[in-house]
């Protein structure tokens, strides 16, 4: 059964042990127990990760989803996890450019190996990729675990997959954060396990994989049998491990060998050496009559000798005889062959087996390193997976060496996290509360010391002493230890066994059995055995023993103890070159029970791992420290005063920087040379600020790069487009330098088009071009050519034309958008264009032609030509003024193009029939016109030159505005007066709407409100009309004008509303409609009333050149009256601060009965009041402005010159008009004094 980590990762216990309310050993154990029972195995102590082995898979805890979840996240953002620590390592490596190393410690069975594999998995997943070399390195990093574990791990009482060697893997990274190589260093392989295992334990995994997982052919070739039939496998009495399928593991091992570059022959050779060792262990000896060793079963020797590649007699002789060289240094010695006793023969057999396996394992590591490919990159990430501290019932020389290495690793932890940290606080003058802790340096010196002598030094001295018949070498060792170390506080003799001594390690007291210490330290391999292997016909085995034997050399081989000291020192040196990270693994129970927890066992590990002291130091200390110079250099980008460099002292720069980012002063202190930050959360905050800064900067850089890249691509396209048309077709001025925008209709914002593309299965196609074009057809009803607008979308696969088609919805016809044509791009074979400056394109499709008018035809033709080239197709582009266009019906239509020098419109005129069409085109630029070559630098220079002039003009305009604020009118002028009603009865027809009300001031004035509708009343007195100072008085009803409209029309009965203007440099009133709003209608009072006439309808103002539209019609209101006639057409108005003129007068009312007469034309302002006197102040006389001799214009929109003869103009400036031209391009003089052409619709005439 597995547990779902996602559902159980709620807040159980405390995520960080530094936050415990009571800090003691019991609280630590209780918190770990509570979290483990909730399937949460990871807990923090600051930056240190504590991992408890659950002895089972927890669902959802690992894998790609969790890797994605933890990538780029700080440790406080998500629950504790090994992925979080791995992410911090990789992030620090890539951003700070510092080598990183993780030290995974804990006793055997605590889960160190699995933790190391998870870190490798994460780093391999998140690091850079793409190239085959990078992917190869990643694969080797992961696959090497399977191979090394098969040959270096074994099942022990504490762990089913215990590492019996130390492994320090370094992964090298290039400057882009991608793995470029690596190296594996192996330490202290437990070679004694090859020949002996304790009860309940197994040999290395590979022996069981080969004997139980190999095929029958392989077993026959190697002479293999069941594991219980081999002496080197049956001593522990355990052959099967829970959760381990040897057949499957053997297959994985063979596949992993291929992944690290081993050939089939190399793999076979390695398996053959394993078989040699198994058969070698089955050679037994007995004592003959002379007391010498003799071989029990010669057939076993025969099989073993055949695998080794030597004669059987040679093997027997090497195992039962020993060659001794006599003679001193400098003298010719004598060679003597001596028979060995049974113990000596077994010693030689086991020594040969251990030597072959050890050297084969070293060769395997060489294969891994060769596959990783070590490079010269100095940036590395190291992962140390080494056997944990071991305390068995019988602890020998192997446990002594293993525990010594663990003492050295604990010393690193103490030096960096406890001792140096506190010493640094004192040196830096930081406020600090000292914490007591146990420094295990005294234990390390006890083992490796030279002055005074340590245990390993004394052991080497004893091994050099001649052997005695009275006292064994191991007994001499104990005597020497008592003599030199008897008074040491961490050394004592055992009272239960005279051959044992006790060392007080940081992890507790360990009792060692000294029997075998001296023999294992010497690690003798007789020359006879080396010569045996060197004489083998098995080349692989022969290559494992390359040493040259000098019979006269008196140099002794390096002892095992000396190698251990050297390897430990080298390991510590490599780790100290990196920024260390720590994972403390804990074995929660001794029976490997899933989620089982033993308080006593866990408490012991918490004590010797130093977790309590670590918590106390972390609570009282600072999580981060860095020299001033480096801190300012790394984080200086956050403050303008410290970036790019700070001119003051580095310490002052740190203070300026920390004050600028407003970090809590309680969270940091400045020492003598370093800055200290207390909590990790504060550091994460500063890191996040830096990442945001770099992210914003990166976006700016990307923006500039993408602009440059896009412009480069555009210039290439423009040049290509020019090459297609130059010398063949006249050009339009705006077309020559037009930018290729691709999507000209913003199709993604049109949900109907998007839905049609999705429903047609085209949503995944890359869109290359969109535009609104005209399809030119013929109207049989109107008997003339017509243009129908269509949206076209060109993708990588086809051209899609969108048009409207009628459908019936509930009996009513409605026009809906649909894809009218789908043209595969491969069927578009070419295009026909005229030689004139028109936009017509006749696309040649396989079975018919498609005639369209596209104002961005150059872009369309260029894209079609490029796609044809990519597909190795020919795109035929022809230029002629007479085109035969083939329709889908099969009929042809003749399209003729003629120049029209008299036309004042840019849009070509069309004349023709269903069979022929003539297009009259205004002359354009010469056919040899090419795009201008104004460089980016030139454009920027012009902008810099224009900037101060523009600023000066804007300042002058602002000052003028403050002195003489413009008269802002909030209304448009009223429409015409409504027609008079009939004279029948006592009432008169209602007038038009009243005068618009003034709006509240706004940056842009709106048009006035439309007037209320007039109302007819029964008069009580005769009407009197008196006009004085524009006053109108009457006893009945005033005749009012229509409400003032804005740029859209105002409505009489309600109110008109002006359209909001685009921002201008000076405030101005909203434009009124060119025509007034509709006239109000009379309200029914009696059956003889008639409605007033409608006001003229307004049309949109400049920058369009034409005037307003016709007025709307009056609306019928009552049964007795008829609507007024239409208003007149509004006049074109120059843009002014106030609203435009009103529309024409109202129409005449129709005769209703014999008593009614027609209403007369109307005109002035009106009021909707009755029996009241309304006064309107006389208009203020307008100040007389003398017209300048030279006409001027205000620039509404900026225009950038891109061709010779053009001139750039800047929005908001005032320019001189030199000459007007009907083509739409005027000759002007800009504010810099430059003269050239500019588009007239970008200007507004001032006089």
Short mmCIF file of C-alpha atoms in Angstrom, two decimals, residues 823-1163:
data_model
loop_
_atom_site.label_atom_id
_atom_site.label_comp_id
_atom_site.label_asym_id
_atom_site.label_seq_id
_atom_site.Cartn_x
_atom_site.Cartn_y
_atom_site.Cartn_z
CA UNK A 823 -8.07 27.33 -50.94
CA UNK A 824 -5.08 25.01 -50.24
CA UNK A 825 -1.90 27.04 -50.46
CA UNK A 826 -0.31 24.45 -52.74
CA UNK A 827 -2.98 25.19 -55.38
CA UNK A 828 -2.03 28.89 -55.60
CA UNK A 829 0.41 28.80 -58.49
CA UNK A 830 0.93 32.50 -59.18
CA UNK A 831 -0.59 35.95 -59.55
CA UNK A 832 -1.27 38.58 -62.20
CA UNK A 833 -0.81 42.28 -61.41
CA UNK A 834 -1.02 45.39 -63.51
CA UNK A 835 1.87 47.78 -64.08
CA UNK A 836 -0.04 50.71 -62.54
CA UNK A 837 -0.36 51.87 -58.93
CA UNK A 838 -3.47 49.86 -58.07
CA UNK A 839 -4.18 47.18 -55.46
CA UNK A 840 -5.70 44.51 -57.69
CA UNK A 841 -4.34 40.97 -57.47
CA UNK A 842 -5.54 38.14 -59.68
CA UNK A 843 -4.52 34.96 -57.86
CA UNK A 844 -3.97 31.99 -60.16
CA UNK A 845 -5.49 28.88 -58.61
CA UNK A 846 -5.42 25.44 -60.20
CA UNK A 847 -8.94 25.50 -61.69
CA UNK A 848 -9.94 29.18 -61.52
CA UNK A 849 -8.74 32.69 -60.65
CA UNK A 850 -9.54 34.91 -57.67
CA UNK A 851 -9.65 38.69 -58.25
CA UNK A 852 -9.28 40.78 -55.10
CA UNK A 853 -8.33 44.35 -54.25
CA UNK A 854 -5.89 44.32 -51.32
CA UNK A 855 -4.27 47.52 -50.05
CA UNK A 856 -1.40 45.38 -48.67
CA UNK A 857 -0.91 43.31 -51.78
CA UNK A 858 2.90 43.54 -51.56
CA UNK A 859 2.91 41.70 -48.25
CA UNK A 860 0.52 39.05 -49.54
CA UNK A 861 2.52 38.41 -52.71
CA UNK A 862 5.81 38.24 -50.80
CA UNK A 863 4.47 35.67 -48.33
CA UNK A 864 3.00 33.50 -51.08
CA UNK A 865 6.28 33.63 -52.97
CA UNK A 866 8.27 32.65 -49.83
CA UNK A 867 5.98 29.70 -49.08
CA UNK A 868 6.33 28.50 -52.64
CA UNK A 869 10.14 28.67 -52.36
CA UNK A 870 10.05 26.72 -49.07
CA UNK A 871 8.03 23.99 -50.79
CA UNK A 872 10.24 24.03 -53.90
CA UNK A 873 7.32 25.26 -56.00
CA UNK A 874 7.33 27.88 -58.72
CA UNK A 875 5.28 31.00 -58.02
CA UNK A 876 4.59 32.71 -61.36
CA UNK A 877 4.26 36.48 -61.04
CA UNK A 878 3.15 38.29 -64.22
CA UNK A 879 2.64 42.01 -64.84
CA UNK A 880 0.21 43.08 -67.57
CA UNK A 881 -2.51 45.69 -67.99
CA UNK A 882 -4.92 43.23 -69.55
CA UNK A 883 -5.75 40.17 -67.45
CA UNK A 884 -7.95 37.26 -68.45
CA UNK A 885 -9.49 36.16 -65.13
CA UNK A 886 -11.07 32.71 -65.15
CA UNK A 887 -14.17 32.37 -62.98
CA UNK A 888 -15.35 29.18 -61.25
CA UNK A 889 -18.00 28.73 -63.94
CA UNK A 890 -15.24 28.38 -66.49
CA UNK A 891 -15.97 31.70 -68.17
CA UNK A 892 -13.31 34.35 -68.63
CA UNK A 893 -13.53 38.02 -67.68
CA UNK A 894 -11.23 40.64 -69.16
CA UNK A 895 -9.74 43.07 -66.67
CA UNK A 896 -8.18 46.20 -68.22
CA UNK A 897 -6.17 48.83 -66.40
CA UNK A 898 -5.87 52.41 -67.64
CA UNK A 899 -4.16 55.46 -66.19
CA UNK A 900 -6.51 58.25 -65.06
CA UNK A 901 -4.64 61.54 -64.73
CA UNK A 902 -7.79 63.60 -64.13
CA UNK A 903 -9.13 61.74 -61.09
CA UNK A 904 -8.73 63.35 -57.66
CA UNK A 905 -9.51 60.17 -55.73
CA UNK A 906 -6.95 57.59 -54.76
CA UNK A 907 -9.43 54.69 -55.00
CA UNK A 908 -9.63 53.50 -58.64
CA UNK A 909 -12.87 53.97 -60.55
CA UNK A 910 -14.48 50.83 -61.96
CA UNK A 911 -16.52 50.53 -65.13
CA UNK A 912 -17.61 47.44 -66.94
CA UNK A 913 -19.94 44.55 -67.39
CA UNK A 914 -20.09 40.90 -66.46
CA UNK A 915 -17.59 40.07 -69.20
CA UNK A 916 -15.21 43.00 -69.01
CA UNK A 917 -13.99 45.39 -66.35
CA UNK A 918 -11.96 48.57 -66.76
CA UNK A 919 -10.04 49.96 -63.81
CA UNK A 920 -9.01 53.63 -63.94
CA UNK A 921 -5.93 54.15 -61.80
CA UNK A 922 -4.36 57.38 -60.53
CA UNK A 923 -0.67 57.54 -61.50
CA UNK A 924 1.73 56.48 -58.74
CA UNK A 925 5.45 56.59 -58.08
CA UNK A 926 7.82 55.39 -60.79
CA UNK A 927 8.23 51.63 -61.14
CA UNK A 928 11.91 51.82 -60.19
CA UNK A 929 11.08 53.27 -56.73
CA UNK A 930 12.74 51.37 -53.89
CA UNK A 931 12.32 51.61 -50.10
CA UNK A 932 14.35 54.33 -48.40
CA UNK A 933 17.50 53.38 -46.59
CA UNK A 934 17.19 55.57 -43.51
CA UNK A 935 19.06 53.76 -40.76
CA UNK A 936 18.01 53.37 -37.16
CA UNK A 937 20.82 55.69 -36.09
CA UNK A 938 19.65 58.42 -38.48
CA UNK A 939 16.07 58.18 -37.24
CA UNK A 940 17.18 58.37 -33.62
CA UNK A 941 19.40 61.37 -34.42
CA UNK A 942 16.46 63.19 -35.98
CA UNK A 943 14.31 62.41 -32.95
CA UNK A 944 16.98 63.83 -30.65
CA UNK A 945 17.24 66.95 -32.80
CA UNK A 946 13.47 67.48 -32.84
CA UNK A 947 12.94 66.81 -29.14
CA UNK A 948 14.10 70.16 -27.67
CA UNK A 949 12.21 72.11 -30.36
CA UNK A 950 9.02 70.18 -29.67
CA UNK A 951 9.40 70.65 -25.92
CA UNK A 952 9.91 74.41 -26.43
CA UNK A 953 6.79 74.67 -28.61
CA UNK A 954 4.74 72.68 -26.13
CA UNK A 955 5.87 74.92 -23.27
CA UNK A 956 4.94 78.02 -25.28
CA UNK A 957 1.53 76.57 -26.06
CA UNK A 958 0.95 75.73 -22.40
CA UNK A 959 1.89 79.26 -21.35
CA UNK A 960 -0.43 80.69 -23.99
CA UNK A 961 -3.20 78.45 -22.78
CA UNK A 962 -2.75 79.60 -19.20
CA UNK A 963 -2.83 83.28 -20.25
CA UNK A 964 -5.68 82.93 -22.74
CA UNK A 965 -7.78 79.90 -21.87
CA UNK A 966 -9.83 78.77 -24.86
CA UNK A 967 -13.57 79.37 -24.92
CA UNK A 968 -14.96 75.91 -24.51
CA UNK A 969 -18.49 75.38 -25.71
CA UNK A 970 -20.25 72.48 -24.11
CA UNK A 971 -22.92 72.25 -26.75
CA UNK A 972 -23.48 72.08 -30.47
CA UNK A 973 -25.68 74.69 -32.11
CA UNK A 974 -29.37 73.93 -32.36
CA UNK A 975 -31.14 72.53 -35.37
CA UNK A 976 -33.70 74.35 -37.48
CA UNK A 977 -37.04 75.54 -36.13
CA UNK A 978 -39.91 73.12 -36.39
CA UNK A 979 -42.68 73.79 -38.85
CA UNK A 980 -45.78 75.63 -37.70
CA UNK A 981 -48.86 73.71 -36.87
CA UNK A 982 -52.23 74.25 -38.51
CA UNK A 983 -54.42 77.17 -37.50
CA UNK A 984 -57.41 75.02 -36.75
CA UNK A 985 -58.65 75.11 -33.19
CA UNK A 986 -56.94 77.18 -30.53
CA UNK A 987 -53.55 75.44 -30.35
CA UNK A 988 -50.42 75.76 -32.38
CA UNK A 989 -47.95 73.02 -33.21
CA UNK A 990 -45.13 72.46 -30.77
CA UNK A 991 -41.76 73.89 -31.62
CA UNK A 992 -38.52 72.06 -31.92
CA UNK A 993 -36.47 71.04 -28.91
CA UNK A 994 -35.08 73.68 -26.63
CA UNK A 995 -31.54 74.92 -26.33
CA UNK A 996 -28.94 72.43 -25.07
CA UNK A 997 -27.78 72.77 -21.48
CA UNK A 998 -24.17 73.40 -20.64
CA UNK A 999 -22.22 70.36 -19.45
CA UNK A 1000 -19.91 70.37 -16.42
CA UNK A 1001 -16.31 71.22 -17.36
CA UNK A 1002 -14.30 68.25 -18.55
CA UNK A 1003 -10.88 67.95 -20.17
CA UNK A 1004 -12.75 67.53 -23.43
CA UNK A 1005 -16.11 69.35 -23.62
CA UNK A 1006 -19.06 67.30 -24.73
CA UNK A 1007 -21.77 68.40 -27.10
CA UNK A 1008 -24.72 70.13 -25.47
CA UNK A 1009 -27.71 68.22 -24.26
CA UNK A 1010 -30.61 67.98 -26.67
CA UNK A 1011 -33.50 70.22 -25.78
CA UNK A 1012 -36.70 68.96 -24.29
CA UNK A 1013 -39.62 68.55 -26.62
CA UNK A 1014 -42.01 71.45 -27.11
CA UNK A 1015 -45.50 71.37 -25.75
CA UNK A 1016 -48.68 72.92 -27.08
CA UNK A 1017 -51.07 74.72 -24.68
CA UNK A 1018 -54.46 76.19 -25.03
CA UNK A 1019 -53.87 79.95 -25.02
CA UNK A 1020 -55.66 82.16 -22.50
CA UNK A 1021 -54.54 85.42 -24.05
CA UNK A 1022 -53.86 86.58 -27.55
CA UNK A 1023 -50.28 85.95 -28.47
CA UNK A 1024 -47.97 88.92 -28.53
CA UNK A 1025 -44.64 88.79 -30.26
CA UNK A 1026 -42.02 91.33 -29.31
CA UNK A 1027 -38.39 91.05 -30.23
CA UNK A 1028 -35.97 93.00 -28.12
CA UNK A 1029 -32.41 92.08 -27.43
CA UNK A 1030 -33.20 88.66 -28.90
CA UNK A 1031 -36.01 88.10 -26.43
CA UNK A 1032 -39.11 86.25 -27.54
CA UNK A 1033 -42.28 86.53 -25.53
CA UNK A 1034 -45.62 84.88 -26.01
CA UNK A 1035 -48.67 83.93 -24.17
CA UNK A 1036 -48.76 80.56 -25.83
CA UNK A 1037 -45.79 78.51 -26.98
CA UNK A 1038 -42.26 79.35 -28.11
CA UNK A 1039 -40.89 77.76 -31.23
CA UNK A 1040 -37.61 76.08 -30.25
CA UNK A 1041 -34.74 74.75 -32.30
CA UNK A 1042 -33.55 71.18 -32.22
CA UNK A 1043 -31.05 70.10 -29.55
CA UNK A 1044 -27.40 70.48 -30.37
CA UNK A 1045 -25.79 67.21 -31.39
CA UNK A 1046 -22.25 66.06 -30.95
CA UNK A 1047 -20.20 64.40 -33.66
CA UNK A 1048 -23.03 61.89 -33.69
CA UNK A 1049 -26.57 63.15 -33.97
CA UNK A 1050 -28.61 64.49 -31.05
CA UNK A 1051 -32.20 63.44 -30.59
CA UNK A 1052 -34.89 66.01 -30.11
CA UNK A 1053 -37.07 64.45 -27.47
CA UNK A 1054 -34.20 63.18 -25.42
CA UNK A 1055 -30.76 64.78 -25.60
CA UNK A 1056 -27.82 64.84 -27.96
CA UNK A 1057 -24.41 63.85 -26.77
CA UNK A 1058 -21.00 64.83 -28.13
CA UNK A 1059 -18.39 62.19 -28.85
CA UNK A 1060 -15.26 62.46 -26.74
CA UNK A 1061 -12.33 63.85 -28.63
CA UNK A 1062 -8.84 62.37 -28.79
CA UNK A 1063 -6.47 64.15 -26.40
CA UNK A 1064 -5.12 67.38 -27.82
CA UNK A 1065 -2.35 69.62 -26.58
CA UNK A 1066 -4.88 72.39 -25.78
CA UNK A 1067 -8.30 71.76 -24.23
CA UNK A 1068 -11.16 72.41 -26.57
CA UNK A 1069 -14.87 71.90 -26.74
CA UNK A 1070 -16.39 68.75 -28.07
CA UNK A 1071 -17.32 68.97 -31.72
CA UNK A 1072 -20.95 69.38 -32.47
CA UNK A 1073 -22.44 67.44 -35.33
CA UNK A 1074 -22.06 69.06 -38.71
CA UNK A 1075 -25.84 68.94 -38.73
CA UNK A 1076 -27.99 69.67 -35.70
CA UNK A 1077 -29.93 67.10 -33.73
CA UNK A 1078 -33.38 66.04 -34.74
CA UNK A 1079 -36.11 68.59 -34.08
CA UNK A 1080 -38.45 67.83 -31.19
CA UNK A 1081 -41.96 66.80 -32.02
CA UNK A 1082 -45.08 68.51 -30.78
CA UNK A 1083 -47.00 66.74 -28.09
CA UNK A 1084 -50.62 66.09 -28.70
CA UNK A 1085 -52.88 68.67 -27.02
CA UNK A 1086 -55.76 68.62 -29.45
CA UNK A 1087 -56.42 66.91 -32.71
CA UNK A 1088 -55.23 69.85 -34.79
CA UNK A 1089 -51.56 69.91 -33.74
CA UNK A 1090 -48.75 69.06 -36.05
CA UNK A 1091 -45.24 67.98 -35.17
CA UNK A 1092 -42.23 70.15 -35.72
CA UNK A 1093 -39.74 69.51 -38.48
CA UNK A 1094 -36.61 67.45 -37.89
CA UNK A 1095 -33.17 68.97 -37.58
CA UNK A 1096 -30.34 68.03 -39.91
CA UNK A 1097 -28.30 64.96 -38.99
CA UNK A 1098 -24.64 65.49 -38.13
CA UNK A 1099 -21.73 63.73 -39.77
CA UNK A 1100 -18.29 62.95 -38.36
CA UNK A 1101 -15.91 65.89 -38.40
CA UNK A 1102 -12.32 66.29 -39.56
CA UNK A 1103 -9.76 64.83 -40.11
CA UNK A 1104 -12.18 63.56 -42.80
CA UNK A 1105 -12.38 66.05 -45.72
CA UNK A 1106 -16.12 65.90 -46.41
CA UNK A 1107 -19.01 67.62 -44.60
CA UNK A 1108 -22.02 66.28 -42.71
CA UNK A 1109 -24.83 64.07 -43.93
CA UNK A 1110 -28.42 64.92 -44.59
CA UNK A 1111 -30.79 65.67 -41.75
CA UNK A 1112 -33.17 63.03 -40.45
CA UNK A 1113 -36.95 63.13 -40.90
CA UNK A 1114 -39.42 64.37 -38.33
CA UNK A 1115 -41.29 61.67 -36.46
CA UNK A 1116 -44.98 61.24 -36.45
CA UNK A 1117 -46.31 61.81 -32.94
CA UNK A 1118 -50.07 62.28 -33.00
CA UNK A 1119 -52.92 61.29 -35.20
CA UNK A 1120 -53.66 64.87 -36.05
CA UNK A 1121 -50.22 65.98 -37.21
CA UNK A 1122 -47.79 64.84 -39.80
CA UNK A 1123 -44.02 64.74 -39.64
CA UNK A 1124 -41.97 67.64 -40.82
CA UNK A 1125 -39.79 67.50 -43.87
CA UNK A 1126 -36.12 66.52 -43.92
CA UNK A 1127 -33.46 68.93 -42.80
CA UNK A 1128 -30.86 70.30 -45.14
CA UNK A 1129 -27.30 68.91 -45.56
CA UNK A 1130 -24.84 70.22 -42.99
CA UNK A 1131 -21.91 72.23 -44.20
CA UNK A 1132 -18.32 71.08 -43.82
CA UNK A 1133 -16.80 72.90 -40.89
CA UNK A 1134 -13.23 73.62 -39.98
CA UNK A 1135 -12.38 72.21 -36.54
CA UNK A 1136 -13.05 74.83 -33.82
CA UNK A 1137 -13.18 74.69 -30.06
CA UNK A 1138 -16.96 74.88 -30.08
CA UNK A 1139 -19.59 72.69 -31.78
CA UNK A 1140 -20.39 72.75 -35.46
CA UNK A 1141 -23.22 74.58 -37.14
CA UNK A 1142 -26.77 73.35 -37.01
CA UNK A 1143 -28.54 71.66 -39.84
CA UNK A 1144 -30.94 73.21 -42.30
CA UNK A 1145 -34.45 74.40 -41.50
CA UNK A 1146 -37.34 72.07 -40.86
CA UNK A 1147 -39.65 70.90 -43.60
CA UNK A 1148 -43.20 72.07 -44.18
CA UNK A 1149 -46.09 70.53 -42.33
CA UNK A 1150 -48.71 68.82 -44.45
CA UNK A 1151 -52.18 70.05 -44.65
CA UNK A 1152 -54.40 68.26 -42.16
CA UNK A 1153 -57.80 69.89 -42.67
CA UNK A 1154 -59.32 72.92 -44.25
CA UNK A 1155 -58.38 75.10 -41.36
CA UNK A 1156 -54.66 74.29 -41.30
CA UNK A 1157 -51.90 75.97 -43.16
CA UNK A 1158 -48.36 74.97 -43.89
CA UNK A 1159 -45.66 75.80 -41.40
CA UNK A 1160 -42.99 78.21 -42.47
CA UNK A 1161 -39.22 77.70 -42.51
CA UNK A 1162 -37.67 78.27 -39.18
CA UNK A 1163 -34.50 79.20 -37.51
#
